[in-house]
């Protein structure tokens, strides 16, 4: 993860609008940190346990080797001890033996190495040089007369860990832990994305609902201001289309919002209510939704303020006609239908409509009954 992506992720984490999101994020990160800490501690403990087990094994070996060397020393000649070490022991760059008497290194690794020790033949300098390396040293001591003798085994730490597969084991654990951490972080980021998107959608839906509620209130208000009161005479009612003003702000409502609006339409101030369902039969020609909307926008542009258009499904639209009696609704539906035919330019082989009078029933029940029947057909 580069620096820019990391900053973006951190910003997204701390600017989340949901406190629960932040809490879960912190919990997951803390869990990963604790998990990684436990893994590191376990690897260190395992490393120490492997080295300790190796040292215990080497100590047993040195005890036996020291007993054999003491048997050879009975002659009192170090040359015989060195010959014994040369013939009976195996040394390498990863593991070798060191034999000392008092302050002198008499044997280190092999005969060639011993002959080239130079200043390191002095025991203090030798061990100083050895300790500077990453090695494990095990030693057994005994005395011969007034002199102290030691036999030591020097082992390379990395070689010990490699021979016991400890390093490889650690790699596997680190890789597995890294993959788990990446998966958890990926899930966390996906969760944050999902919640942020849901939050935005919720805000957008609330905003759209508020907007459409205001529009519905406007329709209700217009119905009372456009001469639909019961007290007005028939002549004024017949002039409804002249009094209504063209309104280009209408939008295509989807089926969900149509249902919401119909739930709010059970108001005597909006009745009578009629539904004009328009069916576009595409026959053997496929039309995209964009093409259909392009055509229906022409129809939408002719709607009045007391008329609302929505899409039930592809090729199936409805126009809600508020505050029109039966004859007015029939005349208005015929007018819209003629306009549909004229503007279709033979694009659709068949355009038909059904005019449904809500009457005294609930607007939602009438709408559901008709659309359900169309689905069955």
Short mmCIF file of C-alpha atoms in Angstrom, two decimals:
data_model
loop_
_atom_site.label_atom_id
_atom_site.label_comp_id
_atom_site.label_asym_id
_atom_site.label_seq_id
_atom_site.Cartn_x
_atom_site.Cartn_y
_atom_site.Cartn_z
CA UNK A 1 0.00 0.00 0.00
CA UNK A 2 1.64 3.22 -1.13
CA UNK A 3 1.59 6.43 0.88
CA UNK A 4 -1.22 8.06 -1.10
CA UNK A 5 -3.53 5.05 -0.78
CA UNK A 6 -2.70 4.72 2.90
CA UNK A 7 -3.58 8.37 3.56
CA UNK A 8 -6.82 7.94 1.60
CA UNK A 9 -7.73 4.87 3.63
CA UNK A 10 -6.97 6.59 6.95
CA UNK A 11 -8.98 9.64 5.90
CA UNK A 12 -11.91 7.43 4.96
CA UNK A 13 -11.68 5.64 8.30
CA UNK A 14 -11.69 8.78 10.43
CA UNK A 15 -14.26 10.72 8.39
CA UNK A 16 -16.88 7.96 8.44
CA UNK A 17 -20.26 9.42 9.38
CA UNK A 18 -21.15 6.32 11.35
CA UNK A 19 -19.65 5.95 14.82
CA UNK A 20 -20.24 2.21 14.66
CA UNK A 21 -18.06 2.09 11.55
CA UNK A 22 -15.24 3.82 13.38
CA UNK A 23 -15.56 1.51 16.40
CA UNK A 24 -15.44 -1.62 14.27
CA UNK A 25 -12.50 -0.24 12.31
CA UNK A 26 -10.50 0.44 15.46
CA UNK A 27 -11.42 -2.99 16.84
CA UNK A 28 -10.25 -4.77 13.68
CA UNK A 29 -6.97 -2.82 13.58
CA UNK A 30 -6.30 -3.51 17.26
CA UNK A 31 -7.08 -7.18 16.70
CA UNK A 32 -4.60 -7.32 13.81
CA UNK A 33 -1.93 -5.56 15.87
CA UNK A 34 -2.44 -7.90 18.84
CA UNK A 35 -2.50 -10.90 16.51
CA UNK A 36 0.75 -9.84 14.86
CA UNK A 37 2.32 -9.20 18.27
CA UNK A 38 1.35 -12.68 19.46
CA UNK A 39 2.78 -14.22 16.29
CA UNK A 40 6.10 -12.37 16.73
CA UNK A 41 6.28 -13.38 20.39
CA UNK A 42 5.57 -17.00 19.47
CA UNK A 43 8.29 -16.97 16.80
CA UNK A 44 10.83 -15.60 19.29
CA UNK A 45 9.81 -18.18 21.89
CA UNK A 46 10.08 -20.97 19.34
CA UNK A 47 13.53 -19.73 18.26
CA UNK A 48 14.76 -19.73 21.87
CA UNK A 49 13.28 -23.18 22.49
CA UNK A 50 15.02 -24.62 19.41
CA UNK A 51 18.38 -23.16 20.42
CA UNK A 52 17.96 -24.36 24.00
CA UNK A 53 17.14 -27.88 22.79
CA UNK A 54 20.23 -27.80 20.57
CA UNK A 55 22.43 -26.66 23.47
CA UNK A 56 21.12 -29.46 25.67
CA UNK A 57 21.97 -31.97 22.95
CA UNK A 58 25.45 -30.51 22.48
CA UNK A 59 26.08 -30.56 26.21
CA UNK A 60 25.52 -34.31 26.30
CA UNK A 61 27.86 -34.73 23.34
CA UNK A 62 30.59 -32.58 24.97
CA UNK A 63 30.38 -34.51 28.23
CA UNK A 64 31.12 -37.73 26.36
CA UNK A 65 33.84 -36.08 24.29
CA UNK A 66 35.49 -34.61 27.42
CA UNK A 67 35.55 -38.05 29.04
CA UNK A 68 37.35 -39.47 25.98
CA UNK A 69 39.84 -36.59 25.91
CA UNK A 70 40.65 -37.08 29.61
CA UNK A 71 41.39 -40.74 28.87
CA UNK A 72 43.83 -39.71 26.15
CA UNK A 73 45.39 -37.06 28.42
CA UNK A 74 46.66 -39.66 30.87
CA UNK A 75 49.83 -39.86 28.79
CA UNK A 76 50.35 -36.19 29.53
CA UNK A 77 50.92 -35.23 25.91
CA UNK A 78 48.67 -32.71 24.16
CA UNK A 79 49.82 -34.02 20.79
CA UNK A 80 47.83 -37.19 21.39
CA UNK A 81 44.75 -35.15 22.28
CA UNK A 82 45.12 -33.11 19.09
CA UNK A 83 45.55 -36.26 17.05
CA UNK A 84 42.42 -37.65 18.64
CA UNK A 85 40.46 -34.51 17.75
CA UNK A 86 41.84 -34.61 14.21
CA UNK A 87 40.82 -38.23 13.68
CA UNK A 88 37.65 -38.62 15.70
CA UNK A 89 35.79 -35.33 15.24
CA UNK A 90 34.24 -33.57 12.28
CA UNK A 91 34.25 -29.78 11.94
CA UNK A 92 32.87 -27.36 9.39
CA UNK A 93 32.29 -23.65 8.97
CA UNK A 94 28.91 -24.01 10.68
CA UNK A 95 30.05 -26.11 13.64
CA UNK A 96 33.53 -26.77 15.01
CA UNK A 97 35.35 -27.74 18.22
CA UNK A 98 37.75 -25.68 20.32
CA UNK A 99 40.20 -27.23 22.81
CA UNK A 100 42.06 -24.99 25.29
CA UNK A 101 44.52 -25.38 28.15
CA UNK A 102 44.79 -22.43 30.53
CA UNK A 103 45.25 -19.33 28.34
CA UNK A 104 46.15 -21.04 25.10
CA UNK A 105 43.97 -22.32 22.26
CA UNK A 106 45.46 -25.69 21.29
CA UNK A 107 42.79 -26.72 18.76
CA UNK A 108 40.28 -24.74 16.75
CA UNK A 109 38.23 -26.33 13.98
CA UNK A 110 41.04 -28.25 12.26
CA UNK A 111 44.83 -28.48 12.04
CA UNK A 112 45.20 -25.79 9.36
CA UNK A 113 43.06 -23.30 11.25
CA UNK A 114 44.88 -24.01 14.48
CA UNK A 115 48.28 -23.38 12.84
CA UNK A 116 47.14 -19.98 11.50
CA UNK A 117 45.52 -18.56 14.64
CA UNK A 118 48.37 -16.12 15.28
CA UNK A 119 47.36 -13.66 18.02
CA UNK A 120 44.06 -15.50 18.40
CA UNK A 121 45.94 -18.42 19.89
CA UNK A 122 45.67 -16.43 23.13
CA UNK A 123 42.35 -17.52 24.64
CA UNK A 124 41.04 -14.03 25.49
CA UNK A 125 41.52 -12.72 21.95
CA UNK A 126 40.08 -15.91 20.49
CA UNK A 127 36.83 -15.78 22.45
CA UNK A 128 36.53 -12.07 21.80
CA UNK A 129 36.66 -12.76 18.07
CA UNK A 130 34.18 -15.66 18.36
CA UNK A 131 31.65 -13.68 20.44
CA UNK A 132 31.47 -10.98 17.76
CA UNK A 133 29.74 -13.50 15.53
CA UNK A 134 26.17 -14.82 15.81
CA UNK A 135 27.06 -18.17 17.30
CA UNK A 136 26.07 -20.51 20.10
CA UNK A 137 28.92 -21.77 22.34
CA UNK A 138 28.68 -24.75 24.69
CA UNK A 139 31.63 -25.64 26.93
CA UNK A 140 32.71 -28.41 29.32
CA UNK A 141 35.59 -27.76 31.76
CA UNK A 142 37.92 -30.00 33.79
CA UNK A 143 41.32 -29.66 35.43
CA UNK A 144 44.59 -31.44 34.86
CA UNK A 145 46.89 -30.73 37.77
CA UNK A 146 46.83 -26.93 38.19
CA UNK A 147 45.62 -26.23 34.65
CA UNK A 148 42.06 -25.82 33.42
CA UNK A 149 41.13 -27.53 30.17
CA UNK A 150 38.00 -26.92 28.13
CA UNK A 151 36.36 -28.47 25.12
CA UNK A 152 33.82 -26.24 23.38
CA UNK A 153 31.54 -26.54 20.37
CA UNK A 154 30.85 -23.36 18.38
CA UNK A 155 27.71 -23.46 16.22
CA UNK A 156 26.36 -20.87 13.78
CA UNK A 157 22.91 -19.75 14.97
CA UNK A 158 21.41 -19.39 11.47
CA UNK A 159 22.62 -22.88 10.58
CA UNK A 160 20.95 -24.31 13.67
CA UNK A 161 17.66 -22.63 12.80
CA UNK A 162 17.93 -23.68 9.16
CA UNK A 163 18.69 -27.34 9.97
CA UNK A 164 15.66 -27.46 12.28
CA UNK A 165 13.47 -25.71 9.63
CA UNK A 166 12.76 -22.96 12.14
CA UNK A 167 13.43 -20.18 9.62
CA UNK A 168 11.22 -21.79 6.97
CA UNK A 169 8.52 -22.35 9.58
CA UNK A 170 8.74 -18.68 10.53
CA UNK A 171 8.42 -17.62 6.89
CA UNK A 172 5.26 -19.69 6.48
CA UNK A 173 3.74 -18.20 9.60
CA UNK A 174 4.62 -14.64 8.57
CA UNK A 175 3.19 -15.18 5.07
CA UNK A 176 -0.01 -16.72 6.46
CA UNK A 177 -0.34 -13.92 9.00
CA UNK A 178 0.23 -11.30 6.30
CA UNK A 179 -2.45 -12.85 4.10
CA UNK A 180 -4.93 -12.95 6.97
CA UNK A 181 -4.18 -9.32 7.78
CA UNK A 182 -4.59 -8.26 4.15
CA UNK A 183 -7.91 -10.13 3.94
CA UNK A 184 -9.15 -8.51 7.16
CA UNK A 185 -8.09 -5.06 5.98
CA UNK A 186 -9.71 -5.71 2.59
CA UNK A 187 -12.95 -6.74 4.28
CA UNK A 188 -12.76 -3.69 6.52
CA UNK A 189 -12.26 -1.34 3.55
CA UNK A 190 -15.08 -3.07 1.64
CA UNK A 191 -17.30 -2.72 4.71
CA UNK A 192 -16.46 0.97 4.98
CA UNK A 193 -17.17 1.45 1.28
CA UNK A 194 -20.49 -0.34 1.62
CA UNK A 195 -21.55 1.65 4.67
CA UNK A 196 -20.45 4.95 3.16
CA UNK A 197 -22.36 4.12 -0.02
CA UNK A 198 -25.42 3.13 1.99
CA UNK A 199 -25.15 6.39 3.94
CA UNK A 200 -24.98 8.39 0.72
CA UNK A 201 -27.90 6.45 -0.76
CA UNK A 202 -29.91 7.04 2.39
CA UNK A 203 -29.22 10.76 2.24
CA UNK A 204 -30.04 10.81 -1.46
CA UNK A 205 -33.28 8.91 -0.88
CA UNK A 206 -34.27 11.23 1.96
CA UNK A 207 -33.52 14.24 -0.22
CA UNK A 208 -35.55 12.79 -3.10
CA UNK A 209 -38.44 11.95 -0.77
CA UNK A 210 -38.44 15.48 0.60
CA UNK A 211 -38.38 16.85 -2.93
CA UNK A 212 -41.25 14.69 -4.08
CA UNK A 213 -43.26 15.38 -0.95
CA UNK A 214 -42.93 19.08 -1.70
CA UNK A 215 -44.05 18.43 -5.27
CA UNK A 216 -47.06 16.46 -4.06
CA UNK A 217 -47.94 19.26 -1.69
CA UNK A 218 -47.63 21.62 -4.64
CA UNK A 219 -50.01 19.44 -6.66
CA UNK A 220 -52.47 19.51 -3.78
CA UNK A 221 -52.07 23.25 -3.47
CA UNK A 222 -52.50 23.75 -7.22
CA UNK A 223 -55.60 21.59 -7.18
CA UNK A 224 -57.14 24.05 -4.75
CA UNK A 225 -55.88 27.11 -6.62
CA UNK A 226 -56.82 26.07 -10.14
CA UNK A 227 -60.60 26.23 -9.74
CA UNK A 228 -61.39 22.67 -8.56
CA UNK A 229 -63.34 23.57 -5.41
CA UNK A 230 -66.77 22.05 -5.19
CA UNK A 231 -68.32 25.49 -5.24
CA UNK A 232 -67.12 26.31 -8.76
CA UNK A 233 -69.55 25.92 -11.64
CA UNK A 234 -69.25 23.43 -14.50
CA UNK A 235 -68.06 26.03 -16.98
CA UNK A 236 -64.97 26.82 -14.96
CA UNK A 237 -64.30 23.12 -14.50
CA UNK A 238 -64.39 22.64 -18.27
CA UNK A 239 -61.72 25.31 -18.67
CA UNK A 240 -59.24 23.43 -16.49
CA UNK A 241 -56.72 22.91 -19.34
CA UNK A 242 -56.68 26.62 -20.12
CA UNK A 243 -56.11 27.53 -16.52
CA UNK A 244 -53.35 24.98 -15.97
CA UNK A 245 -49.88 26.16 -16.86
CA UNK A 246 -47.31 24.07 -18.73
CA UNK A 247 -44.77 22.68 -16.26
CA UNK A 248 -41.51 21.22 -17.58
CA UNK A 249 -40.19 20.23 -14.14
CA UNK A 250 -41.99 16.85 -14.09
CA UNK A 251 -39.74 13.82 -13.75
CA UNK A 252 -40.17 10.10 -14.36
CA UNK A 253 -40.99 8.50 -11.05
CA UNK A 254 -40.07 4.87 -10.53
CA UNK A 255 -42.50 2.29 -9.24
CA UNK A 256 -41.35 2.57 -5.62
CA UNK A 257 -41.86 6.32 -5.47
CA UNK A 258 -45.17 6.04 -7.30
CA UNK A 259 -46.39 3.83 -4.50
CA UNK A 260 -45.19 6.32 -1.91
CA UNK A 261 -47.01 9.13 -3.67
CA UNK A 262 -50.20 7.06 -3.96
CA UNK A 263 -50.12 6.40 -0.24
CA UNK A 264 -50.20 10.16 0.21
CA UNK A 265 -52.97 10.59 -2.39
CA UNK A 266 -55.78 9.26 -0.23
CA UNK A 267 -56.97 12.83 0.33
CA UNK A 268 -60.38 14.19 -0.59
CA UNK A 269 -58.73 17.40 -1.85
CA UNK A 270 -57.10 15.39 -4.67
CA UNK A 271 -60.16 13.43 -5.84
CA UNK A 272 -61.44 12.37 -8.30
CA UNK A 273 -58.29 10.46 -9.29
CA UNK A 274 -57.79 8.56 -12.55
CA UNK A 275 -54.92 6.43 -13.80
CA UNK A 276 -53.94 6.48 -17.44
CA UNK A 277 -51.77 3.40 -18.07
CA UNK A 278 -49.79 3.62 -21.32
CA UNK A 279 -48.44 0.44 -22.94
CA UNK A 280 -45.75 0.61 -25.62
CA UNK A 281 -45.72 -2.56 -27.72
CA UNK A 282 -42.29 -2.93 -29.32
CA UNK A 283 -43.29 -6.05 -31.30
CA UNK A 284 -40.21 -7.43 -33.10
CA UNK A 285 -38.08 -4.33 -32.56
CA UNK A 286 -36.00 -3.90 -29.41
CA UNK A 287 -35.83 -0.40 -27.93
CA UNK A 288 -33.40 0.59 -25.23
CA UNK A 289 -34.60 2.34 -22.10
CA UNK A 290 -32.88 5.51 -23.31
CA UNK A 291 -34.87 5.43 -26.56
CA UNK A 292 -38.12 4.87 -24.68
CA UNK A 293 -37.38 7.73 -22.28
CA UNK A 294 -36.53 9.99 -25.21
CA UNK A 295 -40.02 9.36 -26.61
CA UNK A 296 -41.83 9.60 -23.26
CA UNK A 297 -40.15 12.92 -22.47
CA UNK A 298 -42.08 14.36 -25.40
CA UNK A 299 -45.28 13.16 -23.73
CA UNK A 300 -44.13 14.38 -20.34
CA UNK A 301 -43.60 17.89 -21.73
CA UNK A 302 -47.36 18.10 -22.41
CA UNK A 303 -48.44 17.26 -18.89
CA UNK A 304 -50.28 19.75 -16.70
CA UNK A 305 -49.55 20.64 -13.12
CA UNK A 306 -52.14 18.21 -11.80
CA UNK A 307 -50.66 15.30 -13.82
CA UNK A 308 -47.71 13.14 -12.77
CA UNK A 309 -45.97 10.53 -14.92
CA UNK A 310 -44.09 7.49 -13.68
CA UNK A 311 -42.55 4.31 -15.07
CA UNK A 312 -44.13 1.07 -13.86
CA UNK A 313 -41.65 -1.03 -15.82
CA UNK A 314 -39.94 -0.92 -19.21
CA UNK A 315 -42.46 0.13 -21.87
CA UNK A 316 -45.23 0.54 -19.26
CA UNK A 317 -46.01 4.01 -17.87
CA UNK A 318 -48.74 5.59 -15.81
CA UNK A 319 -50.05 9.16 -15.61
CA UNK A 320 -51.85 10.17 -12.42
CA UNK A 321 -54.71 12.55 -13.20
CA UNK A 322 -55.89 14.48 -10.14
CA UNK A 323 -59.19 16.35 -9.65
CA UNK A 324 -60.82 15.45 -12.95
CA UNK A 325 -64.31 14.03 -13.28
CA UNK A 326 -65.00 11.05 -15.52
CA UNK A 327 -65.61 13.02 -18.73
CA UNK A 328 -62.69 15.39 -18.16
CA UNK A 329 -60.37 12.43 -17.54
CA UNK A 330 -61.63 10.70 -20.72
CA UNK A 331 -61.09 13.83 -22.81
CA UNK A 332 -57.65 14.38 -21.34
CA UNK A 333 -56.61 10.74 -21.86
CA UNK A 334 -57.74 10.87 -25.50
CA UNK A 335 -55.75 14.07 -26.00
CA UNK A 336 -52.59 12.51 -24.55
CA UNK A 337 -53.12 9.35 -26.60
CA UNK A 338 -53.45 11.28 -29.85
CA UNK A 339 -50.27 13.13 -29.03
CA UNK A 340 -48.51 9.81 -28.33
CA UNK A 341 -49.54 8.45 -31.72
CA UNK A 342 -48.48 11.60 -33.50
CA UNK A 343 -45.08 11.76 -31.82
CA UNK A 344 -44.27 8.06 -32.05
CA UNK A 345 -43.62 8.40 -35.80
CA UNK A 346 -44.46 4.69 -36.18
CA UNK A 347 -41.58 3.76 -33.90
CA UNK A 348 -43.94 1.61 -31.82
CA UNK A 349 -46.24 -0.77 -33.65
CA UNK A 350 -48.87 -0.43 -30.97
CA UNK A 351 -49.64 2.13 -28.30
CA UNK A 352 -52.64 1.53 -26.11
CA UNK A 353 -53.91 2.94 -22.87
CA UNK A 354 -56.30 2.06 -20.08
CA UNK A 355 -58.11 4.70 -18.05
CA UNK A 356 -58.91 3.57 -14.54
CA UNK A 357 -61.20 5.49 -12.20
CA UNK A 358 -60.09 5.17 -8.58
CA UNK A 359 -63.55 6.08 -7.32
CA UNK A 360 -64.03 5.63 -3.60
CA UNK A 361 -61.32 2.97 -3.32
CA UNK A 362 -57.88 3.59 -1.96
CA UNK A 363 -55.51 4.79 -4.75
CA UNK A 364 -52.89 2.22 -3.75
CA UNK A 365 -55.30 -0.72 -3.89
CA UNK A 366 -56.51 0.21 -7.38
CA UNK A 367 -52.96 0.69 -8.63
CA UNK A 368 -51.77 -2.64 -7.19
CA UNK A 369 -54.76 -4.54 -8.55
CA UNK A 370 -54.23 -3.27 -12.10
CA UNK A 371 -50.44 -3.73 -12.23
CA UNK A 372 -50.76 -7.22 -10.69
CA UNK A 373 -53.31 -8.17 -13.32
CA UNK A 374 -50.95 -6.95 -16.05
CA UNK A 375 -48.16 -9.06 -14.62
CA UNK A 376 -50.40 -12.14 -14.74
CA UNK A 377 -51.33 -11.44 -18.33
#
